[in-house]
Amino acid sequence: MPTLDVHGTALHYRDEGHGPPVLLFHAFPLHSGAFDAQVKALASRYRFLLPDVRGLGQGAPPSGPTEMAHIAQDALALLDALGLDSVVVGGVSMGGYASMALLREDPSRVRGLVLVDTQAGADDEAGRARREASAEQALREGPEAVVRAMLPRLVAAGPDSEVGREVAALMRAATPEGLAAAQRGMALRPDSKDILARYAGPALVVVGEQDGITPVEKARQMAELVTGAHLEIIPGAAHLPNQEQPEAFNAVLERFLSRL
Ligand code: MLT
């Protein structure tokens, strides 16, 4: 996996395929391996840039909360290093928060926006308290506690399905510090409705029909905020449609990318 030095911190990322560049941020608490099915199906036509968030996957250890703006700034440094002016930017759940943070940092770098099972709003007080409790539990007990708490809600087919086991393996690559830092970073994210309302480029919003974490109403709200955004609901999927229903997801993604 290539590495880029960003202000003294190593950013690990995958750079796969050939064609128009597509930067995708993974969900919490996974890593860039979450996009294997997209790389396999589409890398002959698109170039996928897939960073690992600090403390997750091979991401460098975090120092303080992993704020969404930091993830976005790391990715912008990567685009600079690769000489890419603008790319399609997207992500799943936390990766969607990071995409909106990148849009806030520099909309001129966003050729198209792909928001998957995510939401535009910030956390309320109860949500922030839940994240802090989860961060402390992760520090005490490690990734297994997060797997137990989250996995049943991530995939419609359940934790014992093939995709459930794949997702659990991705989660187990996280460090306790990385899990806590990402939870604390997500708790700090601002509301991004203003950013979406100002964005004037092409946008695709995707959601798993059975997502109980960021349900269809949240996706609809984002699609309504962005002028001309297209909403796609993936049947048979919960929070991770790119992994749960890769064929349906890839078809929707490719239709969007091919029209840009
Ligand atoms: C994710 O899948 O990235 C998380 O569920 C996002 C969140 O906790 O808000």
PDB file of C-alpha atoms and ligand atoms in Angstrom:
ATOM      1  CA  MET A   1       0.000   0.000   0.000  1.00  0.00           C
ATOM      2  CA  PRO A   2       1.583   3.364  -0.972  1.00  0.00           C
ATOM      3  CA  THR A   3       2.257   5.919   1.740  1.00  0.00           C
ATOM      4  CA  LEU A   4       2.381   9.702   1.600  1.00  0.00           C
ATOM      5  CA  ASP A   5       3.967  11.892   4.255  1.00  0.00           C
ATOM      6  CA  VAL A   6       1.394  14.539   5.234  1.00  0.00           C
ATOM      7  CA  HIS A   7       3.004  17.024   7.639  1.00  0.00           C
ATOM      8  CA  GLY A   8       4.970  14.229   9.339  1.00  0.00           C
ATOM      9  CA  THR A   9       2.096  11.692   9.424  1.00  0.00           C
ATOM     10  CA  ALA A  10       2.017   8.697   7.080  1.00  0.00           C
ATOM     11  CA  LEU A  11      -1.155   8.504   4.997  1.00  0.00           C
ATOM     12  CA  HIS A  12      -1.738   4.968   3.697  1.00  0.00           C
ATOM     13  CA  TYR A  13      -3.900   4.726   0.617  1.00  0.00           C
ATOM     14  CA  ARG A  14      -4.744   2.432  -2.270  1.00  0.00           C
ATOM     15  CA  ASP A  15      -4.395   3.739  -5.815  1.00  0.00           C
ATOM     16  CA  GLU A  16      -6.147   1.210  -8.052  1.00  0.00           C
ATOM     17  CA  GLY A  17      -7.143   1.244 -11.694  1.00  0.00           C
ATOM     18  CA  HIS A  18      -7.088   3.557 -14.676  1.00  0.00           C
ATOM     19  CA  GLY A  19      -9.427   6.267 -15.833  1.00  0.00           C
ATOM     20  CA  PRO A  20     -11.167   9.265 -14.279  1.00  0.00           C
ATOM     21  CA  PRO A  21     -10.169   9.489 -10.595  1.00  0.00           C
ATOM     22  CA  VAL A  22     -12.657   8.620  -7.838  1.00  0.00           C
ATOM     23  CA  LEU A  23     -11.711   9.291  -4.207  1.00  0.00           C
ATOM     24  CA  LEU A  24     -13.717   7.169  -1.764  1.00  0.00           C
ATOM     25  CA  PHE A  25     -13.654   7.371   2.049  1.00  0.00           C
ATOM     26  CA  HIS A  26     -14.610   4.241   3.991  1.00  0.00           C
ATOM     27  CA  ALA A  27     -17.105   3.972   6.875  1.00  0.00           C
ATOM     28  CA  PHE A  28     -16.312   3.719  10.592  1.00  0.00           C
ATOM     29  CA  PRO A  29     -14.587   1.536  11.719  1.00  0.00           C
ATOM     30  CA  LEU A  30     -13.561  -0.162   8.493  1.00  0.00           C
ATOM     31  CA  HIS A  31     -10.712   0.537   6.072  1.00  0.00           C
ATOM     32  CA  SER A  32     -10.076   0.848   2.356  1.00  0.00           C
ATOM     33  CA  GLY A  33     -10.593  -2.911   1.911  1.00  0.00           C
ATOM     34  CA  ALA A  34     -14.309  -2.117   2.143  1.00  0.00           C
ATOM     35  CA  PHE A  35     -14.164  -1.058  -1.523  1.00  0.00           C
ATOM     36  CA  ASP A  36     -12.710  -4.329  -2.884  1.00  0.00           C
ATOM     37  CA  ALA A  37     -15.878  -5.099  -4.858  1.00  0.00           C
ATOM     38  CA  GLN A  38     -15.851  -1.670  -6.539  1.00  0.00           C
ATOM     39  CA  VAL A  39     -12.143  -2.006  -7.417  1.00  0.00           C
ATOM     40  CA  LYS A  40     -12.678  -5.502  -8.812  1.00  0.00           C
ATOM     41  CA  ALA A  41     -15.607  -4.503 -11.011  1.00  0.00           C
ATOM     42  CA  LEU A  42     -14.690  -0.976 -12.101  1.00  0.00           C
ATOM     43  CA  ALA A  43     -10.914  -0.448 -11.886  1.00  0.00           C
ATOM     44  CA  SER A  44     -10.500  -1.111 -15.611  1.00  0.00           C
ATOM     45  CA  ARG A  45     -12.482   2.091 -16.243  1.00  0.00           C
ATOM     46  CA  TYR A  46     -11.886   4.289 -13.168  1.00  0.00           C
ATOM     47  CA  ARG A  47      -8.940   5.089 -10.930  1.00  0.00           C
ATOM     48  CA  PHE A  48      -9.875   4.570  -7.270  1.00  0.00           C
ATOM     49  CA  LEU A  49      -8.032   6.496  -4.557  1.00  0.00           C
ATOM     50  CA  LEU A  50      -8.847   4.896  -1.222  1.00  0.00           C
ATOM     51  CA  PRO A  51      -7.226   6.296   1.930  1.00  0.00           C
ATOM     52  CA  ASP A  52      -7.226   4.508   5.302  1.00  0.00           C
ATOM     53  CA  VAL A  53      -8.415   6.896   8.019  1.00  0.00           C
ATOM     54  CA  ARG A  54      -5.908   7.420  10.864  1.00  0.00           C
ATOM     55  CA  GLY A  55      -6.003   4.547  13.365  1.00  0.00           C
ATOM     56  CA  LEU A  56      -8.208   2.393  11.115  1.00  0.00           C
ATOM     57  CA  GLY A  57      -6.801  -0.242   8.752  1.00  0.00           C
ATOM     58  CA  GLN A  58      -3.181   0.699   8.148  1.00  0.00           C
ATOM     59  CA  GLY A  59      -3.829   4.355   8.979  1.00  0.00           C
ATOM     60  CA  ALA A  60      -1.138   5.970  11.167  1.00  0.00           C
ATOM     61  CA  PRO A  61      -1.890   6.322  14.879  1.00  0.00           C
ATOM     62  CA  PRO A  62      -4.104   9.337  15.552  1.00  0.00           C
ATOM     63  CA  SER A  63      -3.071  12.261  17.715  1.00  0.00           C
ATOM     64  CA  GLY A  64      -6.260  13.618  19.254  1.00  0.00           C
ATOM     65  CA  PRO A  65      -9.755  13.290  17.760  1.00  0.00           C
ATOM     66  CA  THR A  66      -9.846  12.352  14.070  1.00  0.00           C
ATOM     67  CA  GLU A  67     -11.846  15.333  12.893  1.00  0.00           C
ATOM     68  CA  MET A  68     -13.566  15.050   9.534  1.00  0.00           C
ATOM     69  CA  ALA A  69     -11.664  18.144   8.393  1.00  0.00           C
ATOM     70  CA  HIS A  70      -8.378  16.299   9.088  1.00  0.00           C
ATOM     71  CA  ILE A  71      -9.460  13.362   6.940  1.00  0.00           C
ATOM     72  CA  ALA A  72     -10.393  15.829   4.180  1.00  0.00           C
ATOM     73  CA  GLN A  73      -7.098  17.727   4.481  1.00  0.00           C
ATOM     74  CA  ASP A  74      -5.112  14.470   4.289  1.00  0.00           C
ATOM     75  CA  ALA A  75      -6.995  13.597   1.105  1.00  0.00           C
ATOM     76  CA  LEU A  76      -6.421  17.043  -0.412  1.00  0.00           C
ATOM     77  CA  ALA A  77      -2.693  16.613   0.273  1.00  0.00           C
ATOM     78  CA  LEU A  78      -2.909  13.286  -1.542  1.00  0.00           C
ATOM     79  CA  LEU A  79      -4.591  14.904  -4.567  1.00  0.00           C
ATOM     80  CA  ASP A  80      -1.875  17.597  -4.588  1.00  0.00           C
ATOM     81  CA  ALA A  81       0.856  14.964  -4.432  1.00  0.00           C
ATOM     82  CA  LEU A  82      -0.726  13.035  -7.314  1.00  0.00           C
ATOM     83  CA  GLY A  83      -1.229  16.220  -9.363  1.00  0.00           C
ATOM     84  CA  LEU A  84      -5.019  15.830  -9.516  1.00  0.00           C
ATOM     85  CA  ASP A  85      -7.024  19.065  -9.678  1.00  0.00           C
ATOM     86  CA  SER A  86     -10.498  17.670  -9.247  1.00  0.00           C
ATOM     87  CA  VAL A  87     -11.917  14.198  -8.672  1.00  0.00           C
ATOM     88  CA  VAL A  88     -15.202  12.519  -7.866  1.00  0.00           C
ATOM     89  CA  VAL A  89     -15.397  12.491  -4.054  1.00  0.00           C
ATOM     90  CA  GLY A  90     -17.545  10.128  -2.076  1.00  0.00           C
ATOM     91  CA  GLY A  91     -17.832   7.982   0.974  1.00  0.00           C
ATOM     92  CA  VAL A  92     -19.904   5.661   3.078  1.00  0.00           C
ATOM     93  CA  SER A  93     -21.332   6.955   6.373  1.00  0.00           C
ATOM     94  CA  MET A  94     -18.313   8.477   8.197  1.00  0.00           C
ATOM     95  CA  GLY A  95     -16.800   8.625   4.711  1.00  0.00           C
ATOM     96  CA  GLY A  96     -19.770  10.769   3.702  1.00  0.00           C
ATOM     97  CA  TYR A  97     -19.020  13.130   6.600  1.00  0.00           C
ATOM     98  CA  ALA A  98     -15.420  13.317   5.332  1.00  0.00           C
ATOM     99  CA  SER A  99     -16.675  14.020   1.784  1.00  0.00           C
ATOM    100  CA  MET A 100     -18.800  16.915   3.045  1.00  0.00           C
ATOM    101  CA  ALA A 101     -15.788  18.182   5.022  1.00  0.00           C
ATOM    102  CA  LEU A 102     -13.724  18.131   1.812  1.00  0.00           C
ATOM    103  CA  LEU A 103     -16.481  20.027   0.052  1.00  0.00           C
ATOM    104  CA  ARG A 104     -16.315  22.610   2.863  1.00  0.00           C
ATOM    105  CA  GLU A 105     -12.500  22.844   2.521  1.00  0.00           C
ATOM    106  CA  ASP A 106     -12.364  23.265  -1.243  1.00  0.00           C
ATOM    107  CA  PRO A 107     -15.396  22.701  -3.504  1.00  0.00           C
ATOM    108  CA  SER A 108     -13.277  23.338  -6.599  1.00  0.00           C
ATOM    109  CA  ARG A 109     -11.669  19.895  -6.131  1.00  0.00           C
ATOM    110  CA  VAL A 110     -15.031  18.071  -6.292  1.00  0.00           C
ATOM    111  CA  ARG A 111     -15.965  16.921  -9.812  1.00  0.00           C
ATOM    112  CA  GLY A 112     -18.953  14.969  -8.500  1.00  0.00           C
ATOM    113  CA  LEU A 113     -20.236  13.925  -5.081  1.00  0.00           C
ATOM    114  CA  VAL A 114     -21.305  10.445  -3.938  1.00  0.00           C
ATOM    115  CA  LEU A 115     -22.931  10.197  -0.493  1.00  0.00           C
ATOM    116  CA  VAL A 116     -23.699   6.674   0.712  1.00  0.00           C
ATOM    117  CA  ASP A 117     -25.670   5.839   3.883  1.00  0.00           C
ATOM    118  CA  THR A 118     -24.698   9.053   5.583  1.00  0.00           C
ATOM    119  CA  GLN A 119     -26.369  12.213   6.903  1.00  0.00           C
ATOM    120  CA  ALA A 120     -25.895  15.977   6.701  1.00  0.00           C
ATOM    121  CA  GLY A 121     -26.750  16.830  10.312  1.00  0.00           C
ATOM    122  CA  ALA A 122     -24.430  17.063  13.318  1.00  0.00           C
ATOM    123  CA  ASP A 123     -24.866  14.933  16.465  1.00  0.00           C
ATOM    124  CA  ASP A 124     -27.156  16.114  19.235  1.00  0.00           C
ATOM    125  CA  GLU A 125     -25.989  16.054  22.848  1.00  0.00           C
ATOM    126  CA  ALA A 126     -27.224  12.496  23.448  1.00  0.00           C
ATOM    127  CA  GLY A 127     -25.440  11.321  20.300  1.00  0.00           C
ATOM    128  CA  ARG A 128     -22.177  12.901  21.413  1.00  0.00           C
ATOM    129  CA  ALA A 129     -22.507  11.247  24.826  1.00  0.00           C
ATOM    130  CA  ARG A 130     -23.075   7.863  23.149  1.00  0.00           C
ATOM    131  CA  ARG A 131     -19.927   8.366  21.066  1.00  0.00           C
ATOM    132  CA  GLU A 132     -17.858   9.215  24.134  1.00  0.00           C
ATOM    133  CA  ALA A 133     -19.128   6.071  25.901  1.00  0.00           C
ATOM    134  CA  SER A 134     -18.262   4.019  22.813  1.00  0.00           C
ATOM    135  CA  ALA A 135     -14.790   5.634  22.626  1.00  0.00           C
ATOM    136  CA  GLU A 136     -14.096   4.757  26.255  1.00  0.00           C
ATOM    137  CA  GLN A 137     -15.346   1.209  25.752  1.00  0.00           C
ATOM    138  CA  ALA A 138     -13.119   0.802  22.683  1.00  0.00           C
ATOM    139  CA  LEU A 139     -10.103   1.989  24.674  1.00  0.00           C
ATOM    140  CA  ARG A 140     -10.897  -0.506  27.463  1.00  0.00           C
ATOM    141  CA  GLU A 141     -11.954  -3.510  25.386  1.00  0.00           C
ATOM    142  CA  GLY A 142     -10.632  -2.962  21.842  1.00  0.00           C
ATOM    143  CA  PRO A 143     -12.353  -3.569  18.493  1.00  0.00           C
ATOM    144  CA  GLU A 144     -14.252  -6.671  19.628  1.00  0.00           C
ATOM    145  CA  ALA A 145     -16.588  -4.516  21.704  1.00  0.00           C
ATOM    146  CA  VAL A 146     -17.336  -2.374  18.637  1.00  0.00           C
ATOM    147  CA  VAL A 147     -17.911  -5.465  16.491  1.00  0.00           C
ATOM    148  CA  ARG A 148     -20.447  -6.743  19.050  1.00  0.00           C
ATOM    149  CA  ALA A 149     -22.236  -3.417  19.306  1.00  0.00           C
ATOM    150  CA  MET A 150     -22.292  -2.368  15.655  1.00  0.00           C
ATOM    151  CA  LEU A 151     -22.137  -5.380  13.349  1.00  0.00           C
ATOM    152  CA  PRO A 152     -25.769  -6.508  13.782  1.00  0.00           C
ATOM    153  CA  ARG A 153     -26.921  -3.086  12.507  1.00  0.00           C
ATOM    154  CA  LEU A 154     -24.407  -2.770   9.657  1.00  0.00           C
ATOM    155  CA  VAL A 155     -25.474  -5.592   7.358  1.00  0.00           C
ATOM    156  CA  ALA A 156     -28.996  -6.763   6.591  1.00  0.00           C
ATOM    157  CA  ALA A 157     -27.858 -10.384   6.272  1.00  0.00           C
ATOM    158  CA  GLY A 158     -26.605 -10.411   9.886  1.00  0.00           C
ATOM    159  CA  PRO A 159     -23.223 -10.921  11.582  1.00  0.00           C
ATOM    160  CA  ASP A 160     -22.953 -14.629  10.664  1.00  0.00           C
ATOM    161  CA  SER A 161     -23.419 -14.096   6.933  1.00  0.00           C
ATOM    162  CA  GLU A 162     -20.437 -14.062   4.568  1.00  0.00           C
ATOM    163  CA  VAL A 163     -20.576 -10.272   4.259  1.00  0.00           C
ATOM    164  CA  GLY A 164     -21.000  -9.994   8.042  1.00  0.00           C
ATOM    165  CA  ARG A 165     -17.777 -11.938   8.565  1.00  0.00           C
ATOM    166  CA  GLU A 166     -15.977  -9.824   5.929  1.00  0.00           C
ATOM    167  CA  VAL A 167     -17.063  -6.609   7.650  1.00  0.00           C
ATOM    168  CA  ALA A 168     -16.024  -7.953  11.087  1.00  0.00           C
ATOM    169  CA  ALA A 169     -12.539  -8.693   9.729  1.00  0.00           C
ATOM    170  CA  LEU A 170     -12.229  -5.106   8.479  1.00  0.00           C
ATOM    171  CA  MET A 171     -13.346  -3.797  11.881  1.00  0.00           C
ATOM    172  CA  ARG A 172     -10.818  -5.943  13.749  1.00  0.00           C
ATOM    173  CA  ALA A 173      -7.944  -4.179  11.929  1.00  0.00           C
ATOM    174  CA  ALA A 174      -8.707  -0.978  13.878  1.00  0.00           C
ATOM    175  CA  THR A 175      -6.702   0.000  16.955  1.00  0.00           C
ATOM    176  CA  PRO A 176      -8.474   0.982  20.213  1.00  0.00           C
ATOM    177  CA  GLU A 177      -6.965   4.470  19.883  1.00  0.00           C
ATOM    178  CA  GLY A 178      -8.123   4.749  16.261  1.00  0.00           C
ATOM    179  CA  LEU A 179     -11.673   3.752  17.212  1.00  0.00           C
ATOM    180  CA  ALA A 180     -11.835   6.256  20.055  1.00  0.00           C
ATOM    181  CA  ALA A 181     -10.306   9.062  17.983  1.00  0.00           C
ATOM    182  CA  ALA A 182     -12.763   8.512  15.116  1.00  0.00           C
ATOM    183  CA  GLN A 183     -15.784   8.490  17.462  1.00  0.00           C
ATOM    184  CA  ARG A 184     -14.557  11.703  19.107  1.00  0.00           C
ATOM    185  CA  GLY A 185     -13.853  13.244  15.703  1.00  0.00           C
ATOM    186  CA  MET A 186     -17.330  12.417  14.391  1.00  0.00           C
ATOM    187  CA  ALA A 187     -18.833  13.978  17.527  1.00  0.00           C
ATOM    188  CA  LEU A 188     -17.140  17.267  16.587  1.00  0.00           C
ATOM    189  CA  ARG A 189     -18.408  17.432  13.025  1.00  0.00           C
ATOM    190  CA  PRO A 190     -20.508  20.473  12.100  1.00  0.00           C
ATOM    191  CA  ASP A 191     -23.878  20.427  10.407  1.00  0.00           C
ATOM    192  CA  SER A 192     -23.247  20.290   6.641  1.00  0.00           C
ATOM    193  CA  LYS A 193     -26.659  21.217   5.259  1.00  0.00           C
ATOM    194  CA  ASP A 194     -25.313  24.645   4.268  1.00  0.00           C
ATOM    195  CA  ILE A 195     -22.486  23.020   2.327  1.00  0.00           C
ATOM    196  CA  LEU A 196     -24.834  20.712   0.445  1.00  0.00           C
ATOM    197  CA  ALA A 197     -27.236  23.549  -0.349  1.00  0.00           C
ATOM    198  CA  ARG A 198     -24.368  25.566  -1.883  1.00  0.00           C
ATOM    199  CA  TYR A 199     -22.941  22.676  -3.917  1.00  0.00           C
ATOM    200  CA  ALA A 200     -23.863  23.025  -7.566  1.00  0.00           C
ATOM    201  CA  GLY A 201     -22.182  19.968  -9.110  1.00  0.00           C
ATOM    202  CA  PRO A 202     -23.468  16.480  -9.918  1.00  0.00           C
ATOM    203  CA  ALA A 203     -24.418  14.363  -6.911  1.00  0.00           C
ATOM    204  CA  LEU A 204     -25.527  10.816  -6.232  1.00  0.00           C
ATOM    205  CA  VAL A 205     -27.094   9.838  -2.907  1.00  0.00           C
ATOM    206  CA  VAL A 206     -27.315   6.095  -2.178  1.00  0.00           C
ATOM    207  CA  VAL A 207     -28.912   4.323   0.782  1.00  0.00           C
ATOM    208  CA  GLY A 208     -29.606   0.735   1.765  1.00  0.00           C
ATOM    209  CA  GLU A 209     -33.361   0.205   2.045  1.00  0.00           C
ATOM    210  CA  GLN A 210     -32.961  -1.376   5.499  1.00  0.00           C
ATOM    211  CA  ASP A 211     -30.432   1.057   6.955  1.00  0.00           C
ATOM    212  CA  GLY A 212     -31.391   1.709  10.585  1.00  0.00           C
ATOM    213  CA  ILE A 213     -28.325   3.880  11.347  1.00  0.00           C
ATOM    214  CA  THR A 214     -28.769   6.527   8.642  1.00  0.00           C
ATOM    215  CA  PRO A 215     -32.209   5.629   7.257  1.00  0.00           C
ATOM    216  CA  VAL A 216     -33.792   6.472   3.922  1.00  0.00           C
ATOM    217  CA  GLU A 217     -35.298   9.766   5.280  1.00  0.00           C
ATOM    218  CA  LYS A 218     -31.765  11.083   5.930  1.00  0.00           C
ATOM    219  CA  ALA A 219     -30.760  10.238   2.372  1.00  0.00           C
ATOM    220  CA  ARG A 220     -33.873  11.896   1.007  1.00  0.00           C
ATOM    221  CA  GLN A 221     -33.087  15.031   2.992  1.00  0.00           C
ATOM    222  CA  MET A 222     -29.562  15.215   1.501  1.00  0.00           C
ATOM    223  CA  ALA A 223     -30.872  14.600  -2.023  1.00  0.00           C
ATOM    224  CA  GLU A 224     -33.384  17.415  -1.569  1.00  0.00           C
ATOM    225  CA  LEU A 225     -30.667  19.816  -0.423  1.00  0.00           C
ATOM    226  CA  VAL A 226     -28.444  19.372  -3.481  1.00  0.00           C
ATOM    227  CA  THR A 227     -29.915  20.754  -6.681  1.00  0.00           C
ATOM    228  CA  GLY A 228     -30.255  17.966  -9.229  1.00  0.00           C
ATOM    229  CA  ALA A 229     -29.047  15.186  -6.904  1.00  0.00           C
ATOM    230  CA  HIS A 230     -30.116  11.685  -7.776  1.00  0.00           C
ATOM    231  CA  LEU A 231     -31.313   9.311  -5.010  1.00  0.00           C
ATOM    232  CA  GLU A 232     -30.914   5.533  -5.285  1.00  0.00           C
ATOM    233  CA  ILE A 233     -32.298   3.069  -2.737  1.00  0.00           C
ATOM    234  CA  ILE A 234     -30.615  -0.343  -2.719  1.00  0.00           C
ATOM    235  CA  PRO A 235     -32.943  -3.245  -1.778  1.00  0.00           C
ATOM    236  CA  GLY A 236     -31.584  -6.007   0.460  1.00  0.00           C
ATOM    237  CA  ALA A 237     -28.957  -3.762   2.052  1.00  0.00           C
ATOM    238  CA  ALA A 238     -28.626  -1.996   5.385  1.00  0.00           C
ATOM    239  CA  HIS A 239     -25.756   0.415   6.155  1.00  0.00           C
ATOM    240  CA  LEU A 240     -23.045  -0.897   3.780  1.00  0.00           C
ATOM    241  CA  PRO A 241     -24.671  -1.408   0.350  1.00  0.00           C
ATOM    242  CA  ASN A 242     -21.349  -1.337  -1.524  1.00  0.00           C
ATOM    243  CA  GLN A 243     -20.391  -4.526   0.334  1.00  0.00           C
ATOM    244  CA  GLU A 244     -23.811  -6.082   0.861  1.00  0.00           C
ATOM    245  CA  GLN A 245     -25.178  -5.683  -2.668  1.00  0.00           C
ATOM    246  CA  PRO A 246     -22.073  -4.890  -4.720  1.00  0.00           C
ATOM    247  CA  GLU A 247     -23.645  -5.594  -8.127  1.00  0.00           C
ATOM    248  CA  ALA A 248     -26.582  -3.243  -7.566  1.00  0.00           C
ATOM    249  CA  PHE A 249     -24.336  -0.642  -5.972  1.00  0.00           C
ATOM    250  CA  ASN A 250     -21.722  -0.810  -8.713  1.00  0.00           C
ATOM    251  CA  ALA A 251     -24.390  -0.419 -11.403  1.00  0.00           C
ATOM    252  CA  VAL A 252     -25.703   2.732  -9.741  1.00  0.00           C
ATOM    253  CA  LEU A 253     -22.201   4.124  -9.215  1.00  0.00           C
ATOM    254  CA  GLU A 254     -21.115   3.392 -12.747  1.00  0.00           C
ATOM    255  CA  ARG A 255     -24.241   4.979 -14.241  1.00  0.00           C
ATOM    256  CA  PHE A 256     -23.445   8.150 -12.306  1.00  0.00           C
ATOM    257  CA  LEU A 257     -19.720   8.150 -13.175  1.00  0.00           C
ATOM    258  CA  SER A 258     -20.303   7.453 -16.860  1.00  0.00           C
ATOM    259  CA  ARG A 259     -22.500  10.560 -17.206  1.00  0.00           C
ATOM    260  CA  LEU A 260     -19.912  12.980 -15.804  1.00  0.00           C
TER     261      LEU A 260
HETATM  262  C1  MLT B   1     -20.241   4.695  10.046  1.00  0.00           C
HETATM  263  O1  MLT B   1     -20.727   3.688   9.545  1.00  0.00           O
HETATM  264  O2  MLT B   1     -19.289   5.294   9.529  1.00  0.00           O
HETATM  265  C2  MLT B   1     -20.832   5.181  11.331  1.00  0.00           C
HETATM  266  O3  MLT B   1     -21.976   4.455  11.637  1.00  0.00           O
HETATM  267  C3  MLT B   1     -21.142   6.641  11.258  1.00  0.00           C
HETATM  268  C4  MLT B   1     -21.615   7.185  12.562  1.00  0.00           C
HETATM  269  O4  MLT B   1     -21.339   6.590  13.613  1.00  0.00           O
HETATM  270  O5  MLT B   1     -22.259   8.256  12.554  1.00  0.00           O
END
